[in-house]
């Protein structure tokens, strides 16, 4: 239950904490409003018009004016922004330097290219920070794009009432977002282009004018160009593990439209912490074993393989299950045959394949652990 503040608790000049949202009352002259101060319900609406305010992010504010203090039903508390407070990213690990850079780029409206191995948290990280900064998050997987128009609409074949075939254009999430962004200029949208390097070059090229100062895309349903409003931002992600280097086909001109940011797997201790939060049934020792072996796979010079946090997470799911939990240590190699080796081509018992090469590293790392214990 949140308590309520009374007007006597407040004074001009006091510094308090609050979180703003866009003010639905547009004619009020204040873009942002809040209902709480220092975690308690405020006796009047809290208003601020500072354009630096980031909706949804906790902020320190200073009271500059209390309007109509004598009335319970009217008035307002007008505040100025002191500064935003750092937000907490629950359940997500992010390198503090990367988090800062990402925040700066997002706030200054840059398109961003996140470059990092499979499953290191590019998607969860962007989704979480975007939400914290008050963006609507639009996820789009570029892996399914064949030609340029696919970014905005796809053709669907269906039967009409008489059974005759008709084709419909179905708008993609991106097109729906662009249209919505035109209608709601006070909302902000972040379009996440996942696996950006997996769509064919010509399709990617057609998207380029959307990303540079031209800010236009061809609307395949209306047959005309559509402006990309300023309240839409693009973040593209590419999976670049060593073994995928051949598919990183983004040329210099395309790259130049983005601010590049490289990310990688969490440090061992942080990944252990993440997994312990998700699997409190497991002992720290066994979770450390899982992450240590994953780390060996990720860093073995002969492999430099990408091994997603999904893989370590999956290993924990096996190990905590009653079918495995009585002999967790013994089950470790077996679990890794599927959760680790299974993510690579070939077979764990065929050393000439990627899966087999991963198995050799797993086996060695597990043996070293046994020796050490
Ligand atoms: N840094 C991280 N913090 C928290 N969870 C993570 C992190 N990295 C990966 N994960 C977990 O692994 C899964 C894959 O992460 P994801 O963000 O999809 O990776 P990517 O987009 O880099 O391929 C997520 O669902 C999440 O559960
Ligand atoms: Mg992803």
Short mmCIF file of C-alpha atoms and ligand atoms in Angstrom, two decimals:
data_model
loop_
_atom_site.label_atom_id
_atom_site.label_comp_id
_atom_site.label_asym_id
_atom_site.label_seq_id
_atom_site.Cartn_x
_atom_site.Cartn_y
_atom_site.Cartn_z
CA UNK A 1 0.00 0.00 0.00
CA UNK A 2 1.49 3.32 -0.94
CA UNK A 3 0.95 6.04 1.62
CA UNK A 4 -0.26 9.48 0.78
CA UNK A 5 1.71 12.64 1.34
CA UNK A 6 -0.07 15.70 2.68
CA UNK A 7 0.57 19.20 1.47
CA UNK A 8 2.46 19.99 4.71
CA UNK A 9 5.06 17.37 3.80
CA UNK A 10 6.03 19.45 0.77
CA UNK A 11 7.89 22.70 0.44
CA UNK A 12 9.26 24.76 -2.39
CA UNK A 13 12.93 23.88 -2.87
CA UNK A 14 12.61 20.31 -1.57
CA UNK A 15 14.34 17.67 -3.70
CA UNK A 16 12.38 14.45 -4.14
CA UNK A 17 12.26 11.38 -6.33
CA UNK A 18 9.61 10.71 -8.93
CA UNK A 19 8.93 9.01 -12.27
CA UNK A 20 7.21 10.86 -15.09
CA UNK A 21 4.97 9.74 -17.90
CA UNK A 22 3.69 11.69 -20.89
CA UNK A 23 0.93 14.05 -19.79
CA UNK A 24 -2.32 13.05 -21.51
CA UNK A 25 -3.73 16.57 -20.93
CA UNK A 26 -1.98 18.18 -23.88
CA UNK A 27 -3.28 21.74 -23.38
CA UNK A 28 -1.87 21.92 -19.84
CA UNK A 29 1.47 23.26 -21.07
CA UNK A 30 3.36 20.53 -19.24
CA UNK A 31 4.60 17.58 -21.24
CA UNK A 32 5.14 15.29 -18.27
CA UNK A 33 3.20 14.32 -15.19
CA UNK A 34 3.73 12.11 -12.18
CA UNK A 35 1.54 10.96 -9.33
CA UNK A 36 4.10 10.02 -6.65
CA UNK A 37 6.94 11.70 -4.77
CA UNK A 38 9.49 9.67 -2.81
CA UNK A 39 7.34 6.59 -3.41
CA UNK A 40 4.21 8.05 -1.80
CA UNK A 41 1.11 9.35 -3.51
CA UNK A 42 1.38 13.13 -4.00
CA UNK A 43 -1.52 15.34 -2.81
CA UNK A 44 -1.67 16.99 -6.25
CA UNK A 45 -0.52 16.09 -9.71
CA UNK A 46 3.23 16.64 -10.25
CA UNK A 47 4.04 18.51 -13.47
CA UNK A 48 7.18 19.31 -15.41
CA UNK A 49 7.83 20.55 -18.94
CA UNK A 50 11.57 19.87 -19.23
CA UNK A 51 12.22 18.22 -22.63
CA UNK A 52 15.12 16.23 -21.11
CA UNK A 53 12.69 14.15 -19.07
CA UNK A 54 12.71 10.48 -19.93
CA UNK A 55 9.35 8.90 -19.23
CA UNK A 56 9.58 5.89 -17.00
CA UNK A 57 13.06 6.63 -15.68
CA UNK A 58 13.32 7.61 -12.00
CA UNK A 59 14.34 11.24 -11.62
CA UNK A 60 15.31 13.63 -8.85
CA UNK A 61 13.24 16.82 -9.01
CA UNK A 62 13.06 20.08 -7.08
CA UNK A 63 9.71 21.63 -6.20
CA UNK A 64 9.46 25.13 -7.70
CA UNK A 65 5.80 25.98 -7.12
CA UNK A 66 2.79 24.56 -5.30
CA UNK A 67 -0.36 25.81 -7.02
CA UNK A 68 -3.54 26.23 -4.91
CA UNK A 69 -2.21 24.60 -1.74
CA UNK A 70 -5.51 25.35 0.04
CA UNK A 71 -7.60 23.22 -2.31
CA UNK A 72 -7.75 19.44 -2.19
CA UNK A 73 -9.26 19.05 -5.63
CA UNK A 74 -7.18 21.43 -7.72
CA UNK A 75 -3.74 22.83 -8.20
CA UNK A 76 -0.49 21.14 -9.04
CA UNK A 77 3.05 20.65 -7.85
CA UNK A 78 5.41 22.13 -10.42
CA UNK A 79 8.95 20.77 -10.35
CA UNK A 80 12.22 21.13 -12.22
CA UNK A 81 14.50 18.28 -13.18
CA UNK A 82 17.62 17.88 -11.05
CA UNK A 83 18.83 14.72 -12.78
CA UNK A 84 17.79 11.26 -13.76
CA UNK A 85 18.77 8.38 -11.59
CA UNK A 86 20.41 5.32 -13.00
CA UNK A 87 17.91 2.65 -13.75
CA UNK A 88 18.34 -0.91 -12.63
CA UNK A 89 18.26 -3.65 -15.20
CA UNK A 90 16.52 -6.49 -13.40
CA UNK A 91 17.75 -9.93 -14.38
CA UNK A 92 19.97 -8.67 -17.19
CA UNK A 93 23.71 -8.31 -17.03
CA UNK A 94 25.26 -5.55 -19.04
CA UNK A 95 28.79 -4.25 -19.07
CA UNK A 96 28.50 -0.83 -17.36
CA UNK A 97 30.46 0.93 -20.10
CA UNK A 98 28.28 -0.56 -22.83
CA UNK A 99 25.14 0.40 -20.90
CA UNK A 100 26.32 4.01 -20.76
CA UNK A 101 27.21 4.12 -24.44
CA UNK A 102 23.92 2.56 -25.40
CA UNK A 103 22.02 5.08 -23.32
CA UNK A 104 23.89 8.02 -24.86
CA UNK A 105 23.32 6.77 -28.41
CA UNK A 106 19.64 6.10 -27.80
CA UNK A 107 19.08 9.47 -26.20
CA UNK A 108 20.78 11.28 -29.05
CA UNK A 109 18.72 9.42 -31.64
CA UNK A 110 21.54 7.48 -33.35
CA UNK A 111 20.94 4.25 -35.21
CA UNK A 112 22.95 1.54 -33.49
CA UNK A 113 24.58 -1.64 -34.72
CA UNK A 114 25.05 -4.20 -31.95
CA UNK A 115 27.69 -6.67 -32.90
CA UNK A 116 28.28 -9.74 -30.79
CA UNK A 117 28.09 -13.52 -30.63
CA UNK A 118 24.87 -15.49 -30.59
CA UNK A 119 23.01 -15.37 -27.28
CA UNK A 120 25.12 -12.80 -25.44
CA UNK A 121 22.10 -10.68 -24.64
CA UNK A 122 21.79 -8.20 -27.53
CA UNK A 123 18.04 -8.59 -27.68
CA UNK A 124 17.25 -8.68 -23.94
CA UNK A 125 19.59 -5.78 -23.33
CA UNK A 126 18.08 -3.53 -25.98
CA UNK A 127 14.55 -4.48 -25.01
CA UNK A 128 15.20 -3.70 -21.35
CA UNK A 129 16.99 -0.39 -21.90
CA UNK A 130 14.40 0.70 -24.47
CA UNK A 131 11.59 0.03 -22.00
CA UNK A 132 13.48 1.92 -19.31
CA UNK A 133 13.89 4.91 -21.58
CA UNK A 134 10.21 4.88 -22.48
CA UNK A 135 10.46 3.49 -26.02
CA UNK A 136 7.92 1.15 -27.55
CA UNK A 137 9.99 -1.88 -28.61
CA UNK A 138 9.33 -3.33 -32.07
CA UNK A 139 11.10 -6.62 -32.77
CA UNK A 140 11.74 -7.60 -36.38
CA UNK A 141 13.73 -10.61 -37.54
CA UNK A 142 15.53 -9.85 -40.80
CA UNK A 143 16.32 -13.53 -41.38
CA UNK A 144 12.97 -13.95 -43.17
CA UNK A 145 13.49 -11.01 -45.52
CA UNK A 146 14.04 -11.97 -49.16
CA UNK A 147 13.44 -8.68 -50.90
CA UNK A 148 13.22 -5.06 -49.87
CA UNK A 149 9.42 -4.90 -49.64
CA UNK A 150 9.44 -7.68 -47.04
CA UNK A 151 10.57 -5.19 -44.42
CA UNK A 152 7.21 -3.47 -44.70
CA UNK A 153 4.63 -5.93 -46.01
CA UNK A 154 4.23 -9.54 -46.98
CA UNK A 155 1.89 -11.04 -49.56
CA UNK A 156 -0.56 -13.62 -48.27
CA UNK A 157 -2.66 -15.88 -50.42
CA UNK A 158 -6.12 -16.81 -49.15
CA UNK A 159 -9.52 -17.93 -50.41
CA UNK A 160 -12.40 -15.43 -50.65
CA UNK A 161 -16.04 -16.27 -49.82
CA UNK A 162 -16.49 -18.13 -53.11
CA UNK A 163 -13.25 -20.02 -52.68
CA UNK A 164 -11.38 -18.01 -55.31
CA UNK A 165 -7.79 -17.15 -54.50
CA UNK A 166 -7.05 -13.56 -53.46
CA UNK A 167 -3.81 -11.99 -52.34
CA UNK A 168 -3.58 -9.60 -49.41
CA UNK A 169 -0.78 -7.34 -48.35
CA UNK A 170 -0.16 -7.85 -44.66
CA UNK A 171 1.73 -5.05 -42.92
CA UNK A 172 4.81 -5.99 -40.94
CA UNK A 173 5.49 -4.78 -37.42
CA UNK A 174 7.80 -2.15 -38.91
CA UNK A 175 5.17 -0.65 -41.19
CA UNK A 176 2.56 -0.66 -38.45
CA UNK A 177 5.07 1.08 -36.18
CA UNK A 178 5.89 3.76 -38.78
CA UNK A 179 2.23 4.51 -39.33
CA UNK A 180 1.56 4.63 -35.62
CA UNK A 181 4.57 6.87 -35.03
CA UNK A 182 3.11 9.41 -37.48
CA UNK A 183 -0.14 9.46 -35.53
CA UNK A 184 1.44 9.61 -32.07
CA UNK A 185 4.31 12.05 -32.34
CA UNK A 186 4.84 12.11 -28.55
CA UNK A 187 5.50 8.37 -28.37
CA UNK A 188 8.95 6.99 -29.15
CA UNK A 189 9.62 3.77 -31.01
CA UNK A 190 12.66 1.56 -31.21
CA UNK A 191 12.75 -0.85 -34.15
CA UNK A 192 15.08 -3.78 -33.44
CA UNK A 193 16.38 -5.34 -36.67
CA UNK A 194 17.55 -8.74 -35.49
CA UNK A 195 19.97 -10.82 -37.59
CA UNK A 196 20.46 -7.85 -39.86
CA UNK A 197 23.35 -9.55 -41.67
CA UNK A 198 21.19 -12.51 -42.67
CA UNK A 199 19.00 -10.75 -45.19
CA UNK A 200 20.24 -10.38 -48.77
CA UNK A 201 22.39 -7.41 -49.67
CA UNK A 202 19.93 -5.77 -52.14
CA UNK A 203 17.14 -5.85 -49.57
CA UNK A 204 19.42 -4.30 -47.00
CA UNK A 205 20.48 -1.62 -49.45
CA UNK A 206 16.88 -0.64 -50.05
CA UNK A 207 16.52 0.03 -46.35
CA UNK A 208 19.48 2.41 -46.29
CA UNK A 209 17.55 5.61 -47.12
CA UNK A 210 15.47 4.85 -44.04
CA UNK A 211 18.59 4.96 -41.94
CA UNK A 212 20.36 8.05 -43.29
CA UNK A 213 19.23 11.65 -43.49
CA UNK A 214 16.78 10.84 -46.30
CA UNK A 215 14.57 9.02 -43.76
CA UNK A 216 12.18 7.58 -46.35
CA UNK A 217 10.98 4.10 -47.29
CA UNK A 218 8.82 2.89 -50.13
CA UNK A 219 5.35 1.96 -48.92
CA UNK A 220 4.48 -1.07 -51.06
CA UNK A 221 0.76 -0.87 -50.34
CA UNK A 222 0.29 2.83 -51.01
CA UNK A 223 2.84 2.86 -53.82
CA UNK A 224 4.48 6.00 -52.51
CA UNK A 225 7.32 7.02 -50.24
CA UNK A 226 6.68 7.19 -46.53
CA UNK A 227 8.61 9.54 -44.27
CA UNK A 228 10.21 8.03 -41.22
CA UNK A 229 9.28 10.28 -38.34
CA UNK A 230 11.91 11.47 -35.87
CA UNK A 231 10.37 9.47 -33.05
CA UNK A 232 11.51 6.19 -34.65
CA UNK A 233 14.97 4.79 -34.00
CA UNK A 234 16.66 1.70 -35.45
CA UNK A 235 18.90 -0.76 -33.64
CA UNK A 236 20.31 -3.56 -35.78
CA UNK A 237 21.91 -6.68 -34.33
CA UNK A 238 24.39 -8.98 -36.02
CA UNK A 239 25.65 -12.28 -34.66
CA UNK A 240 29.35 -12.37 -35.23
CA UNK A 241 31.07 -15.35 -33.74
CA UNK A 242 34.40 -16.36 -35.22
CA UNK A 243 32.78 -19.23 -37.03
CA UNK A 244 30.23 -16.96 -38.67
CA UNK A 245 32.74 -14.41 -39.91
CA UNK A 246 31.99 -15.41 -43.50
CA UNK A 247 28.39 -14.24 -43.24
CA UNK A 248 29.12 -10.81 -41.82
CA UNK A 249 28.50 -9.19 -45.17
CA UNK A 250 27.79 -5.64 -44.16
CA UNK A 251 29.78 -3.23 -46.29
CA UNK A 252 31.41 -0.03 -45.13
CA UNK A 253 28.70 2.26 -46.52
CA UNK A 254 26.00 0.34 -44.68
CA UNK A 255 28.03 0.18 -41.49
CA UNK A 256 28.60 3.91 -41.61
CA UNK A 257 24.91 4.57 -41.06
CA UNK A 258 25.13 3.07 -37.61
CA UNK A 259 27.01 3.75 -34.44
CA UNK A 260 28.70 0.36 -33.88
CA UNK A 261 28.77 -1.18 -30.43
CA UNK A 262 30.42 -4.51 -29.67
CA UNK A 263 29.02 -6.73 -26.96
CA UNK A 264 30.02 -10.10 -25.63
CA UNK A 265 29.13 -12.74 -23.03
CA UNK A 266 28.82 -11.74 -19.38
CA UNK A 267 31.88 -12.44 -17.19
CA UNK A 268 31.75 -15.87 -15.53
CA UNK A 269 30.69 -14.55 -12.11
CA UNK A 270 27.88 -12.48 -13.63
CA UNK A 271 26.55 -15.36 -15.69
CA UNK A 272 26.60 -17.54 -12.55
CA UNK A 273 24.62 -14.85 -10.72
CA UNK A 274 22.07 -14.65 -13.55
CA UNK A 275 21.58 -18.41 -13.63
CA UNK A 276 21.36 -18.68 -9.83
CA UNK A 277 18.53 -16.14 -9.89
CA UNK A 278 16.70 -18.23 -12.44
CA UNK A 279 17.46 -21.61 -10.90
CA UNK A 280 17.62 -21.13 -7.13
CA UNK A 281 17.20 -24.92 -6.73
CA UNK A 282 20.77 -25.45 -7.89
CA UNK A 283 23.90 -25.10 -5.79
CA UNK A 284 26.39 -22.43 -6.69
CA UNK A 285 29.03 -25.10 -7.29
CA UNK A 286 27.15 -26.88 -10.05
CA UNK A 287 26.16 -23.61 -11.75
CA UNK A 288 29.80 -22.55 -11.68
CA UNK A 289 30.78 -25.84 -13.31
CA UNK A 290 28.29 -25.25 -16.12
CA UNK A 291 29.51 -21.70 -16.76
CA UNK A 292 33.20 -22.60 -16.47
CA UNK A 293 32.83 -25.29 -19.12
CA UNK A 294 30.86 -22.89 -21.35
CA UNK A 295 33.62 -20.34 -20.89
CA UNK A 296 36.20 -22.95 -21.93
CA UNK A 297 34.22 -23.57 -25.12
CA UNK A 298 33.83 -19.84 -25.84
CA UNK A 299 37.49 -19.09 -25.37
CA UNK A 300 39.25 -22.22 -26.67
CA UNK A 301 41.58 -20.75 -29.29
CA UNK A 302 40.95 -23.61 -31.71
CA UNK A 303 37.18 -23.03 -31.52
CA UNK A 304 36.32 -19.48 -30.47
CA UNK A 305 32.77 -20.79 -30.64
CA UNK A 306 29.64 -18.83 -29.82
CA UNK A 307 27.75 -20.54 -27.05
CA UNK A 308 24.58 -18.74 -26.04
CA UNK A 309 23.52 -18.05 -22.47
CA UNK A 310 20.52 -20.08 -23.61
CA UNK A 311 22.83 -23.12 -23.60
CA UNK A 312 23.96 -22.66 -19.99
CA UNK A 313 20.38 -21.87 -19.00
CA UNK A 314 19.20 -25.09 -20.65
CA UNK A 315 21.88 -27.14 -18.89
CA UNK A 316 20.56 -25.79 -15.57
CA UNK A 317 17.01 -26.82 -16.51
CA UNK A 318 18.20 -30.40 -17.00
CA UNK A 319 20.30 -30.48 -13.86
CA UNK A 320 17.61 -29.25 -11.49
CA UNK A 321 15.04 -31.74 -12.76
CA UNK A 322 14.36 -34.67 -10.40
CA UNK A 323 15.47 -37.05 -13.14
CA UNK A 324 18.98 -35.61 -12.95
CA UNK A 325 19.31 -33.85 -9.63
CA UNK A 326 20.47 -36.84 -7.59
CA UNK A 327 23.65 -37.20 -9.64
CA UNK A 328 24.23 -33.74 -11.02
CA UNK A 329 28.03 -33.93 -11.29
CA UNK A 330 27.90 -37.25 -13.09
CA UNK A 331 25.18 -35.96 -15.41
CA UNK A 332 27.15 -32.88 -16.41
CA UNK A 333 28.93 -34.35 -19.48
CA UNK A 334 25.74 -36.01 -20.69
CA UNK A 335 23.79 -32.75 -20.40
CA UNK A 336 26.50 -30.92 -22.31
CA UNK A 337 26.40 -33.38 -25.16
CA UNK A 338 23.01 -31.96 -26.01
CA UNK A 339 22.95 -28.44 -24.53
CA UNK A 340 26.43 -27.49 -25.75
CA UNK A 341 27.53 -29.85 -28.55
CA UNK A 342 23.99 -30.06 -29.92
CA UNK A 343 24.17 -26.39 -30.91
CA UNK A 344 26.89 -27.13 -33.48
CA UNK A 345 26.91 -29.03 -36.73
CA UNK A 346 27.88 -32.68 -36.72
CA UNK A 347 27.99 -35.11 -33.78
CA UNK A 348 29.60 -35.01 -30.36
CA UNK A 349 31.41 -38.29 -31.05
CA UNK A 350 32.79 -37.23 -34.42
CA UNK A 351 35.86 -35.06 -33.79
CA UNK A 352 36.02 -34.02 -37.44
CA UNK A 353 32.81 -31.98 -36.92
CA UNK A 354 32.21 -28.76 -34.95
CA UNK A 355 30.11 -30.62 -32.37
CA UNK A 356 32.92 -33.14 -31.90
CA UNK A 357 35.51 -30.37 -31.51
CA UNK A 358 33.34 -28.75 -28.85
CA UNK A 359 33.03 -32.13 -27.09
CA UNK A 360 36.82 -32.43 -26.80
CA UNK A 361 36.94 -29.07 -25.04
CA UNK A 362 34.01 -30.02 -22.78
CA UNK A 363 35.60 -33.34 -21.85
CA UNK A 364 38.90 -31.70 -20.99
CA UNK A 365 37.27 -28.94 -18.93
CA UNK A 366 35.13 -31.44 -17.00
CA UNK A 367 38.17 -33.65 -16.31
CA UNK A 368 40.09 -30.66 -14.95
CA UNK A 369 37.18 -29.83 -12.65
CA UNK A 370 37.11 -33.39 -11.32
CA UNK A 371 40.84 -33.31 -10.71
CA UNK A 372 40.52 -30.03 -8.84
CA UNK A 373 37.70 -31.21 -6.57
N1 LIG B 1 23.56 -10.44 -20.59
C1 LIG B 1 22.47 -11.19 -20.35
N2 LIG B 1 21.70 -10.97 -19.28
C2 LIG B 1 20.62 -11.74 -19.04
N3 LIG B 1 20.22 -12.75 -19.81
C3 LIG B 1 20.95 -13.03 -20.88
C4 LIG B 1 22.11 -12.27 -21.22
N4 LIG B 1 22.62 -12.76 -22.35
C5 LIG B 1 21.84 -13.76 -22.71
N5 LIG B 1 20.83 -13.95 -21.84
C6 LIG B 1 19.81 -15.00 -21.90
O1 LIG B 1 20.02 -15.73 -23.09
C7 LIG B 1 18.92 -15.61 -23.98
C8 LIG B 1 19.45 -15.15 -25.33
O2 LIG B 1 19.76 -13.79 -25.24
P1 LIG B 1 19.48 -12.80 -26.45
O3 LIG B 1 19.31 -11.45 -25.91
O4 LIG B 1 18.37 -13.31 -27.31
O5 LIG B 1 20.87 -12.94 -27.21
P2 LIG B 1 21.27 -12.35 -28.61
O6 LIG B 1 20.21 -11.40 -29.01
O7 LIG B 1 22.60 -11.70 -28.36
O8 LIG B 1 21.40 -13.53 -29.52
C9 LIG B 1 17.98 -14.58 -23.39
O9 LIG B 1 16.65 -15.02 -23.48
C10 LIG B 1 18.41 -14.51 -21.94
O10 LIG B 1 17.62 -15.40 -21.21
MG1 LIG B 2 18.80 -11.89 -30.46
#
